[in-house]
C-alpha atoms as a printed R data frame, in Angstrom:
    type eleno elety resid chain resno       x       y       z
1   ATOM     1    CA   MET     A     1 163.442 117.568 109.634
2   ATOM     2    CA   SER     A     2 162.228 114.160 110.839
3   ATOM     3    CA   ASN     A     3 161.938 111.148 108.557
4   ATOM     4    CA   GLN     A     4 159.366 109.601 110.885
5   ATOM     5    CA   LYS     A     5 156.323 108.239 109.120
6   ATOM     6    CA   LYS     A     6 152.892 109.570 109.887
7   ATOM     7    CA   THR     A     7 150.399 107.291 111.653
8   ATOM     8    CA   LEU     A     8 147.488 105.314 110.238
9   ATOM     9    CA   GLN     A     9 145.120 107.823 111.851
10  ATOM    10    CA   GLN     A    10 146.927 110.658 110.049
11  ATOM    11    CA   PHE     A    11 146.650 108.668 106.800
12  ATOM    12    CA   LEU     A    12 142.909 108.293 107.282
13  ATOM    13    CA   ASN     A    13 142.458 111.944 108.271
14  ATOM    14    CA   ASP     A    14 144.492 113.126 105.281
15  ATOM    15    CA   LEU     A    15 142.723 110.757 102.870
16  ATOM    16    CA   GLY     A    16 139.338 111.929 104.165
17  ATOM    17    CA   ALA     A    17 140.429 115.550 103.815
18  ATOM    18    CA   ARG     A    18 141.535 114.904 100.219
19  ATOM    19    CA   GLU     A    19 138.369 113.009  99.316
20  ATOM    20    CA   SER     A    20 135.691 115.207 100.910
21  ATOM    21    CA   GLY     A    21 137.311 117.917 102.994
22  ATOM    22    CA   GLY     A    22 136.680 115.584 105.946
23  ATOM    23    CA   ASN     A    23 132.893 115.886 105.490
24  ATOM    24    CA   TYR     A    24 131.088 112.770 106.675
25  ATOM    25    CA   LYS     A    25 127.898 113.922 104.911
26  ATOM    26    CA   ALA     A    26 129.548 114.515 101.520
27  ATOM    27    CA   PHE     A    27 127.848 112.915  98.506
28  ATOM    28    CA   ASN     A    28 129.307 113.594  95.060
29  ATOM    29    CA   LYS     A    29 127.755 113.598  91.586
30  ATOM    30    CA   TYR     A    30 129.005 110.032  90.963
31  ATOM    31    CA   GLY     A    31 127.177 108.722  94.040
32  ATOM    32    CA   TYR     A    32 130.253 108.315  96.264
33  ATOM    33    CA   ALA     A    33 129.385 108.842  99.906
34  ATOM    34    CA   GLY     A    34 130.855 110.151 103.127
35  ATOM    35    CA   LYS     A    35 134.232 111.322 104.331
36  ATOM    36    CA   TYR     A    36 136.068 108.736 102.204
37  ATOM    37    CA   GLN     A    37 133.740 108.917  99.195
38  ATOM    38    CA   MET     A    38 132.936 105.209  99.307
39  ATOM    39    CA   GLY     A    39 130.886 103.591  96.583
40  ATOM    40    CA   GLU     A    40 128.714 100.500  96.484
41  ATOM    41    CA   ALA     A    41 131.585  98.098  95.805
42  ATOM    42    CA   ALA     A    42 133.555  99.475  98.770
43  ATOM    43    CA   LEU     A    43 130.621  99.111 101.146
44  ATOM    44    CA   ILE     A    44 130.012  95.579  99.875
45  ATOM    45    CA   ASP     A    45 133.663  94.764 100.625
46  ATOM    46    CA   ALA     A    46 133.285  96.323 104.074
47  ATOM    47    CA   GLY     A    47 130.176  94.234 104.832
48  ATOM    48    CA   TYR     A    48 127.674  97.072 105.025
49  ATOM    49    CA   TYR     A    49 125.789  96.593 101.765
50  ATOM    50    CA   ARG     A    50 124.527  93.978  99.333
51  ATOM    51    CA   LYS     A    51 123.449  94.406  95.743
52  ATOM    52    CA   THR     A    52 121.541  91.845  93.687
53  ATOM    53    CA   SER     A    53 123.030  92.934  90.365
54  ATOM    54    CA   CYS     A    54 126.739  92.966  89.564
55  ATOM    55    CA   ARG     A    55 126.532  96.513  88.239
56  ATOM    56    CA   TYR     A    56 128.119  98.923  90.683
57  ATOM    57    CA   ASN     A    57 126.843 102.327  89.590
58  ATOM    58    CA   ASN     A    58 126.339 103.850  93.046
59  ATOM    59    CA   ASP     A    59 122.582 104.155  92.633
60  ATOM    60    CA   TRP     A    60 122.255 102.607  96.132
61  ATOM    61    CA   SER     A    61 119.372 100.367  95.005
62  ATOM    62    CA   GLY     A    62 120.697  97.425  96.992
63  ATOM    63    CA   GLU     A    63 120.227  96.556 100.646
64  ATOM    64    CA   PHE     A    64 122.064  97.878 103.673
65  ATOM    65    CA   LEU     A    65 122.744  95.071 106.138
66  ATOM    66    CA   GLY     A    66 122.375  96.979 109.416
67  ATOM    67    CA   LYS     A    67 126.051  96.782 110.385
68  ATOM    68    CA   ASP     A    68 126.851  99.533 112.927
69  ATOM    69    CA   GLY     A    69 123.162 100.493 112.689
70  ATOM    70    CA   VAL     A    70 123.449 101.491 109.012
71  ATOM    71    CA   LYS     A    71 120.209 100.655 107.198
72  ATOM    72    CA   SER     A    72 120.330 103.304 104.440
73  ATOM    73    CA   ILE     A    73 122.731 105.604 102.651
74  ATOM    74    CA   GLN     A    74 121.437 108.408 104.890
75  ATOM    75    CA   ASP     A    75 122.294 106.344 107.982
76  ATOM    76    CA   PHE     A    76 125.795 105.873 106.584
77  ATOM    77    CA   LEU     A    77 126.230 109.595 105.953
78  ATOM    78    CA   ASN     A    78 125.032 110.360 109.500
79  ATOM    79    CA   ASN     A    79 127.315 107.805 111.202
80  ATOM    80    CA   PRO     A    80 130.990 108.844 111.415
81  ATOM    81    CA   LYS     A    81 131.906 105.750 113.461
82  ATOM    82    CA   ALA     A    82 130.471 103.446 110.788
83  ATOM    83    CA   GLN     A    83 132.413 105.333 108.096
84  ATOM    84    CA   GLU     A    84 135.658 104.957 110.032
85  ATOM    85    CA   ASN     A    85 134.999 101.252 110.678
86  ATOM    86    CA   ALA     A    86 134.050 100.658 107.036
87  ATOM    87    CA   GLN     A    87 137.216 102.386 105.834
88  ATOM    88    CA   ILE     A    88 139.521 100.205 107.974
89  ATOM    89    CA   ILE     A    89 137.781  97.014 106.805
90  ATOM    90    CA   PHE     A    90 137.903  98.239 103.204
91  ATOM    91    CA   LYS     A    91 141.599  99.149 103.414
92  ATOM    92    CA   LYS     A    92 142.417  95.620 104.634
93  ATOM    93    CA   LYS     A    93 140.476  94.196 101.667
94  ATOM    94    CA   GLN     A    94 142.250  96.577  99.311
95  ATOM    95    CA   TRP     A    95 145.640  95.462 100.606
96  ATOM    96    CA   GLY     A    96 144.619  91.885  99.814
97  ATOM    97    CA   TYR     A    97 143.649  92.941  96.289
98  ATOM    98    CA   LEU     A    98 146.931  94.818  95.841
99  ATOM    99    CA   LYS     A    99 148.895  91.763  96.934
100 ATOM   100    CA   ALA     A   100 146.814  89.506  94.680
101 ATOM   101    CA   VAL     A   101 147.770  91.564  91.616
102 ATOM   102    CA   GLY     A   102 151.412  91.774  92.692
103 ATOM   103    CA   ALA     A   103 151.553  95.492  93.512
104 ATOM   104    CA   HIS     A   104 153.552  94.793  96.693
105 ATOM   105    CA   ASN     A   105 156.415  93.552  94.490
106 ATOM   106    CA   TYR     A   106 157.034  97.179  93.463
107 ATOM   107    CA   LEU     A   107 157.560  98.473  97.019
108 ATOM   108    CA   GLY     A   108 160.710 100.574  97.311
109 ATOM   109    CA   LEU     A   109 160.963 101.267  93.577
110 ATOM   110    CA   ILE     A   110 160.870 104.788  92.232
111 ATOM   111    CA   ILE     A   111 158.600 105.431  89.247
112 ATOM   112    CA   ASN     A   112 158.423 108.944  87.752
113 ATOM   113    CA   ASP     A   113 160.206 110.273  90.858
114 ATOM   114    CA   VAL     A   114 157.576 108.680  93.128
115 ATOM   115    CA   LEU     A   115 158.664 106.189  95.803
116 ATOM   116    CA   ILE     A   116 156.267 103.223  95.862
117 ATOM   117    CA   THR     A   117 155.153 102.609  99.445
118 ATOM   118    CA   PRO     A   118 152.363 100.612 101.124
119 ATOM   119    CA   SER     A   119 150.429 103.761 102.051
120 ATOM   120    CA   GLY     A   120 150.792 105.154  98.544
121 ATOM   121    CA   LEU     A   121 149.535 101.897  97.047
122 ATOM   122    CA   LEU     A   122 146.518 101.944  99.365
123 ATOM   123    CA   ALA     A   123 145.752 105.542  98.415
124 ATOM   124    CA   GLY     A   124 146.102 104.774  94.703
125 ATOM   125    CA   ALA     A   125 143.782 101.794  95.100
126 ATOM   126    CA   HIS     A   126 141.318 104.000  96.968
127 ATOM   127    CA   LEU     A   127 141.210 106.339  93.997
128 ATOM   128    CA   LYS     A   128 140.957 103.836  91.121
129 ATOM   129    CA   GLY     A   129 141.247 100.265  92.436
130 ATOM   130    CA   ALA     A   130 144.028  97.700  92.590
131 ATOM   131    CA   GLY     A   131 143.672  96.890  88.879
132 ATOM   132    CA   SER     A   132 144.486 100.458  87.847
133 ATOM   133    CA   VAL     A   133 147.376 100.588  90.321
134 ATOM   134    CA   ILE     A   134 148.999  97.488  88.829
135 ATOM   135    CA   GLN     A   135 148.480  98.863  85.304
136 ATOM   136    CA   TYR     A   136 150.377 101.981  86.359
137 ATOM   137    CA   LEU     A   137 153.138  99.951  87.991
138 ATOM   138    CA   ASN     A   138 153.448  97.463  85.115
139 ATOM   139    CA   SER     A   139 153.727 100.319  82.618
140 ATOM   140    CA   ALA     A   140 156.538 101.890  84.685
141 ATOM   141    CA   GLY     A   141 154.415 105.021  84.984
142 ATOM   142    CA   LYS     A   142 153.664 105.437  81.277
143 ATOM   143    CA   TYR     A   143 149.953 104.691  81.843
144 ATOM   144    CA   ILE     A   144 148.548 107.006  84.519
145 ATOM   145    CA   PRO     A   145 144.879 106.279  85.345
146 ATOM   146    CA   LYS     A   146 142.684 109.176  86.517
147 ATOM   147    CA   ASP     A   147 139.322 109.361  88.248
148 ATOM   148    CA   GLY     A   148 136.260 111.189  86.913
149 ATOM   149    CA   PHE     A   149 137.556 114.480  88.294
150 ATOM   150    CA   GLY     A   150 140.952 114.104  86.581
151 ATOM   151    CA   THR     A   151 142.892 113.124  89.728
152 ATOM   152    CA   SER     A   152 145.718 110.729  88.863
153 ATOM   153    CA   ILE     A   153 146.802 107.595  90.679
154 ATOM   154    CA   GLU     A   154 150.330 108.981  90.526
155 ATOM   155    CA   SER     A   155 149.317 112.044  92.534
156 ATOM   156    CA   TYR     A   156 147.879 109.782  95.269
157 ATOM   157    CA   LEU     A   157 150.944 107.512  95.242
158 ATOM   158    CA   LYS     A   158 153.067 110.609  95.843
159 ATOM   159    CA   GLN     A   159 150.850 112.507  98.287
160 ATOM   160    CA   PHE     A   160 150.251 109.485 100.542
161 ATOM   161    CA   ALA     A   161 153.726 107.902 100.418
162 ATOM   162    CA   ASN     A   162 154.976 108.498 103.948
163 ATOM   163    CA   TYR     A   163 152.529 106.839 106.359
164 ATOM   164    CA   ASP     A   164 152.868 103.811 108.600
165 ATOM   165    CA   VAL     A   165 149.939 101.622 107.575
166 ATOM   166    CA   SER     A   166 151.360  98.401 109.059
167 ATOM   167    CA   GLU     A   167 148.129  97.997 111.060
168 ATOM   168    CA   ILE     A   168 146.514  97.362 107.659
169 ATOM   169    CA   THR     A   169 149.328  95.612 105.786
170 ATOM   170    CA   GLY     A   170 151.065  93.734 108.573
171 ATOM   171    CA   LYS     A   171 154.845  93.516 108.582
172 ATOM   172    CA   ILE     A   172 156.278  93.780 105.090
């Protein structure tokens, strides 16, 4: 059995499969959209969307900026290329957030039998944000945040541990 890490493209494909079954048109009951189930805050970070209020409730009442031709939530759902572009931009932002809270200092540690890796951290941040990831890490796995469907950060840290995401993180 090979110890070779999976590629960034495999990471994205697997994350999209986990989030929506790979369905670019998916839209869940919490207002998360597309293959990666991105919300308003994610699309703001990716440069596709602007909201006048600071309340991110995924009601999509803000303004789409026309990036990649996306002028509405429907345009986003109908544009796989825009979703892929948005996800790469968002993952780079998320890595910056993870570093800002110190999550990268836990790389290589094992918490609750889970090896902490860059790809795992990115997946955990995708699920619940960098703040929840660092809470998990700082608690040594005693505090395990979950999303609205009951999926835990720990499950994402484990499932997505073995990918080469150096195109996002740079050399570590």
